[in-house]
Amino acid sequence: MGDLISAMVLADLLAEDLNPPGRPRRADRELGEVEKLRLSVVQLEHALASRVIVEQAIGVLAERHHIKPRDAFERLRRTARGMGRRVHDLARQVVDSVSDPRIALPGELGGRPGPGPAAGPGPGPGSAPRPAPPRATPTRH
């Protein structure tokens, strides 16, 4: 858990430096070469900042649900599409839920680690369900 928080703090610091104000707009007119390059830089900075948030959310979901990062991304993407939301916006909600337990996550993203089974529906299509741990003799790592 400590490594996850350290990685998220580092990514937050990077995102603050890279977070441009709002999504860059497309040009309404023909741009010169220098203007095109400047617009490309702004768009790339915005994409990188957005990517940092999505990667953080993937890490949170992978750790919470004990799944591979690729499966975590698929859950995030599938849930965002099902809700008609942008992946980045839902990823921000997932990241915010780490520090604010009052934030409820939708669908298969919900649930927090704890003594009982995670809340929300089970694993999505394409992933194998995890067997329940034995009750008589709990295992320790």
PDB file of C-alpha atoms in Angstrom:
ATOM      1  CA  MET A   1       0.000   0.000   0.000  1.00  0.00           C
ATOM      2  CA  GLY A   2       2.897   2.349   0.767  1.00  0.00           C
ATOM      3  CA  ASP A   3       4.349   1.897  -2.727  1.00  0.00           C
ATOM      4  CA  LEU A   4       0.959   2.647  -4.278  1.00  0.00           C
ATOM      5  CA  ILE A   5       0.608   5.880  -2.314  1.00  0.00           C
ATOM      6  CA  SER A   6       4.186   6.897  -3.124  1.00  0.00           C
ATOM      7  CA  ALA A   7       3.563   6.311  -6.823  1.00  0.00           C
ATOM      8  CA  MET A   8       0.327   8.284  -6.691  1.00  0.00           C
ATOM      9  CA  VAL A   9       2.012  11.212  -4.937  1.00  0.00           C
ATOM     10  CA  LEU A  10       4.745  11.261  -7.555  1.00  0.00           C
ATOM     11  CA  ALA A  11       2.207  11.111 -10.367  1.00  0.00           C
ATOM     12  CA  ASP A  12       0.213  13.919  -8.721  1.00  0.00           C
ATOM     13  CA  LEU A  13       3.304  16.092  -8.627  1.00  0.00           C
ATOM     14  CA  LEU A  14       3.945  15.418 -12.289  1.00  0.00           C
ATOM     15  CA  ALA A  15       0.308  16.042 -13.179  1.00  0.00           C
ATOM     16  CA  GLU A  16       0.347  19.439 -11.447  1.00  0.00           C
ATOM     17  CA  ASP A  17       3.217  20.535 -13.681  1.00  0.00           C
ATOM     18  CA  LEU A  18       1.573  19.122 -16.782  1.00  0.00           C
ATOM     19  CA  ASN A  19      -2.057  19.980 -16.117  1.00  0.00           C
ATOM     20  CA  PRO A  20      -3.063  22.576 -18.717  1.00  0.00           C
ATOM     21  CA  PRO A  21      -6.260  24.545 -18.052  1.00  0.00           C
ATOM     22  CA  GLY A  22      -8.992  22.544 -19.794  1.00  0.00           C
ATOM     23  CA  ARG A  23      -8.984  20.589 -22.977  1.00  0.00           C
ATOM     24  CA  PRO A  24      -7.249  22.383 -25.875  1.00  0.00           C
ATOM     25  CA  ARG A  25      -9.549  23.519 -28.626  1.00  0.00           C
ATOM     26  CA  ARG A  26      -9.138  22.789 -32.292  1.00  0.00           C
ATOM     27  CA  ALA A  27      -8.157  25.642 -34.507  1.00  0.00           C
ATOM     28  CA  ASP A  28     -11.015  27.519 -36.184  1.00  0.00           C
ATOM     29  CA  ARG A  29      -8.766  28.737 -38.971  1.00  0.00           C
ATOM     30  CA  GLU A  30      -5.754  27.665 -40.971  1.00  0.00           C
ATOM     31  CA  LEU A  31      -2.661  27.822 -38.788  1.00  0.00           C
ATOM     32  CA  GLY A  32       0.892  28.590 -39.678  1.00  0.00           C
ATOM     33  CA  GLU A  33       3.643  26.074 -39.002  1.00  0.00           C
ATOM     34  CA  VAL A  34       4.710  27.629 -35.684  1.00  0.00           C
ATOM     35  CA  GLU A  35       1.095  27.884 -34.492  1.00  0.00           C
ATOM     36  CA  LYS A  36       0.504  24.237 -35.416  1.00  0.00           C
ATOM     37  CA  LEU A  37       3.556  23.201 -33.412  1.00  0.00           C
ATOM     38  CA  ARG A  38       2.430  25.233 -30.391  1.00  0.00           C
ATOM     39  CA  LEU A  39      -1.035  23.689 -30.585  1.00  0.00           C
ATOM     40  CA  SER A  40       0.515  20.221 -30.824  1.00  0.00           C
ATOM     41  CA  VAL A  41       2.600  20.868 -27.696  1.00  0.00           C
ATOM     42  CA  VAL A  42      -0.484  22.000 -25.747  1.00  0.00           C
ATOM     43  CA  GLN A  43      -2.452  18.958 -26.920  1.00  0.00           C
ATOM     44  CA  LEU A  44       0.378  16.579 -25.986  1.00  0.00           C
ATOM     45  CA  GLU A  45       0.761  18.160 -22.541  1.00  0.00           C
ATOM     46  CA  HIS A  46      -2.968  17.739 -21.966  1.00  0.00           C
ATOM     47  CA  ALA A  47      -2.889  14.109 -23.130  1.00  0.00           C
ATOM     48  CA  LEU A  48       0.060  13.340 -20.849  1.00  0.00           C
ATOM     49  CA  ALA A  49      -1.644  14.886 -17.807  1.00  0.00           C
ATOM     50  CA  SER A  50      -4.792  12.904 -18.569  1.00  0.00           C
ATOM     51  CA  ARG A  51      -2.771   9.727 -18.968  1.00  0.00           C
ATOM     52  CA  VAL A  52      -1.212  10.162 -15.513  1.00  0.00           C
ATOM     53  CA  ILE A  53      -4.669  10.186 -13.884  1.00  0.00           C
ATOM     54  CA  VAL A  54      -5.789   7.118 -15.848  1.00  0.00           C
ATOM     55  CA  GLU A  55      -2.614   5.218 -14.892  1.00  0.00           C
ATOM     56  CA  GLN A  56      -3.160   6.080 -11.227  1.00  0.00           C
ATOM     57  CA  ALA A  57      -6.734   4.776 -11.403  1.00  0.00           C
ATOM     58  CA  ILE A  58      -5.531   1.567 -13.057  1.00  0.00           C
ATOM     59  CA  GLY A  59      -3.108   1.050 -10.180  1.00  0.00           C
ATOM     60  CA  VAL A  60      -5.808   1.661  -7.572  1.00  0.00           C
ATOM     61  CA  LEU A  61      -8.241  -0.744  -9.221  1.00  0.00           C
ATOM     62  CA  ALA A  62      -5.599  -3.424  -9.780  1.00  0.00           C
ATOM     63  CA  GLU A  63      -4.583  -3.291  -6.117  1.00  0.00           C
ATOM     64  CA  ARG A  64      -8.135  -3.172  -4.741  1.00  0.00           C
ATOM     65  CA  HIS A  65      -9.468  -6.017  -6.847  1.00  0.00           C
ATOM     66  CA  HIS A  66      -6.246  -8.069  -7.088  1.00  0.00           C
ATOM     67  CA  ILE A  67      -6.326  -8.035 -10.889  1.00  0.00           C
ATOM     68  CA  LYS A  68      -3.837  -7.306 -13.645  1.00  0.00           C
ATOM     69  CA  PRO A  69      -3.456  -3.678 -14.784  1.00  0.00           C
ATOM     70  CA  ARG A  70      -4.840  -4.562 -18.228  1.00  0.00           C
ATOM     71  CA  ASP A  71      -7.991  -5.995 -16.616  1.00  0.00           C
ATOM     72  CA  ALA A  72      -8.273  -2.910 -14.412  1.00  0.00           C
ATOM     73  CA  PHE A  73      -8.156  -0.681 -17.494  1.00  0.00           C
ATOM     74  CA  GLU A  74     -10.804  -2.774 -19.223  1.00  0.00           C
ATOM     75  CA  ARG A  75     -13.088  -2.429 -16.183  1.00  0.00           C
ATOM     76  CA  LEU A  76     -12.528   1.310 -16.108  1.00  0.00           C
ATOM     77  CA  ARG A  77     -13.177   1.677 -19.838  1.00  0.00           C
ATOM     78  CA  ARG A  78     -16.224  -0.605 -19.834  1.00  0.00           C
ATOM     79  CA  THR A  79     -17.781   1.207 -16.872  1.00  0.00           C
ATOM     80  CA  ALA A  80     -17.130   4.638 -18.397  1.00  0.00           C
ATOM     81  CA  ARG A  81     -18.709   3.596 -21.693  1.00  0.00           C
ATOM     82  CA  GLY A  82     -21.703   2.068 -19.934  1.00  0.00           C
ATOM     83  CA  MET A  83     -22.272   5.328 -18.078  1.00  0.00           C
ATOM     84  CA  GLY A  84     -21.607   7.581 -21.072  1.00  0.00           C
ATOM     85  CA  ARG A  85     -18.649   9.192 -19.293  1.00  0.00           C
ATOM     86  CA  ARG A  86     -15.074   9.928 -20.312  1.00  0.00           C
ATOM     87  CA  VAL A  87     -12.484   7.462 -19.005  1.00  0.00           C
ATOM     88  CA  HIS A  88     -10.434  10.353 -17.618  1.00  0.00           C
ATOM     89  CA  ASP A  89     -13.383  11.684 -15.573  1.00  0.00           C
ATOM     90  CA  LEU A  90     -14.147   8.285 -14.073  1.00  0.00           C
ATOM     91  CA  ALA A  91     -10.424   7.722 -13.429  1.00  0.00           C
ATOM     92  CA  ARG A  92     -10.328  10.981 -11.465  1.00  0.00           C
ATOM     93  CA  GLN A  93     -13.231   9.690  -9.335  1.00  0.00           C
ATOM     94  CA  VAL A  94     -11.349   6.428  -8.668  1.00  0.00           C
ATOM     95  CA  VAL A  95      -8.191   8.312  -7.644  1.00  0.00           C
ATOM     96  CA  ASP A  96     -10.182  10.669  -5.410  1.00  0.00           C
ATOM     97  CA  SER A  97     -11.816   7.659  -3.715  1.00  0.00           C
ATOM     98  CA  VAL A  98      -8.423   6.689  -2.263  1.00  0.00           C
ATOM     99  CA  SER A  99      -8.371   9.684   0.060  1.00  0.00           C
ATOM    100  CA  ASP A 100     -12.146  10.093   0.494  1.00  0.00           C
ATOM    101  CA  PRO A 101     -13.971   6.917   1.557  1.00  0.00           C
ATOM    102  CA  ARG A 102     -17.329   8.671   1.042  1.00  0.00           C
ATOM    103  CA  ILE A 103     -16.843   8.538  -2.732  1.00  0.00           C
ATOM    104  CA  ALA A 104     -18.854   5.598  -4.040  1.00  0.00           C
ATOM    105  CA  LEU A 105     -17.606   4.057  -7.241  1.00  0.00           C
ATOM    106  CA  PRO A 106     -20.080   2.750  -9.801  1.00  0.00           C
ATOM    107  CA  GLY A 107     -20.621  -0.815 -10.960  1.00  0.00           C
ATOM    108  CA  GLU A 108     -17.732  -3.220 -10.989  1.00  0.00           C
ATOM    109  CA  LEU A 109     -15.307  -0.508  -9.856  1.00  0.00           C
ATOM    110  CA  GLY A 110     -16.954  -0.387  -6.440  1.00  0.00           C
ATOM    111  CA  GLY A 111     -15.770  -2.135  -3.360  1.00  0.00           C
ATOM    112  CA  ARG A 112     -12.860  -1.596  -1.072  1.00  0.00           C
ATOM    113  CA  PRO A 113     -10.472  -4.130   0.373  1.00  0.00           C
ATOM    114  CA  GLY A 114     -11.478  -5.327   3.796  1.00  0.00           C
ATOM    115  CA  PRO A 115     -12.351  -8.383   5.840  1.00  0.00           C
ATOM    116  CA  GLY A 116     -15.396  -9.334   3.768  1.00  0.00           C
ATOM    117  CA  PRO A 117     -15.961  -9.706   0.045  1.00  0.00           C
ATOM    118  CA  ALA A 118     -15.757  -6.539  -2.048  1.00  0.00           C
ATOM    119  CA  ALA A 119     -18.990  -4.715  -2.691  1.00  0.00           C
ATOM    120  CA  GLY A 120     -20.404  -4.551  -6.175  1.00  0.00           C
ATOM    121  CA  PRO A 121     -20.856  -7.152  -8.868  1.00  0.00           C
ATOM    122  CA  GLY A 122     -18.335  -9.891  -9.415  1.00  0.00           C
ATOM    123  CA  PRO A 123     -15.653 -10.022 -12.059  1.00  0.00           C
ATOM    124  CA  GLY A 124     -16.496  -8.910 -15.543  1.00  0.00           C
ATOM    125  CA  PRO A 125     -16.500 -11.025 -18.674  1.00  0.00           C
ATOM    126  CA  GLY A 126     -13.184 -12.508 -19.605  1.00  0.00           C
ATOM    127  CA  SER A 127     -11.858 -12.745 -16.063  1.00  0.00           C
ATOM    128  CA  ALA A 128     -11.998 -15.822 -13.897  1.00  0.00           C
ATOM    129  CA  PRO A 129     -13.740 -15.494 -10.550  1.00  0.00           C
ATOM    130  CA  ARG A 130     -11.500 -15.772  -7.510  1.00  0.00           C
ATOM    131  CA  PRO A 131     -12.243 -18.738  -5.281  1.00  0.00           C
ATOM    132  CA  ALA A 132     -13.317 -17.972  -1.725  1.00  0.00           C
ATOM    133  CA  PRO A 133     -10.542 -18.399   0.840  1.00  0.00           C
ATOM    134  CA  PRO A 134     -10.859 -21.371   3.198  1.00  0.00           C
ATOM    135  CA  ARG A 135     -12.725 -20.454   6.375  1.00  0.00           C
ATOM    136  CA  ALA A 136     -11.243 -22.939   8.846  1.00  0.00           C
ATOM    137  CA  THR A 137      -7.562 -22.078   8.464  1.00  0.00           C
ATOM    138  CA  PRO A 138      -6.812 -18.624   7.061  1.00  0.00           C
ATOM    139  CA  THR A 139      -3.531 -18.388   5.203  1.00  0.00           C
ATOM    140  CA  ARG A 140      -0.878 -15.819   6.084  1.00  0.00           C
ATOM    141  CA  HIS A 141       1.772 -14.442   3.788  1.00  0.00           C
TER     142      HIS A 141
END
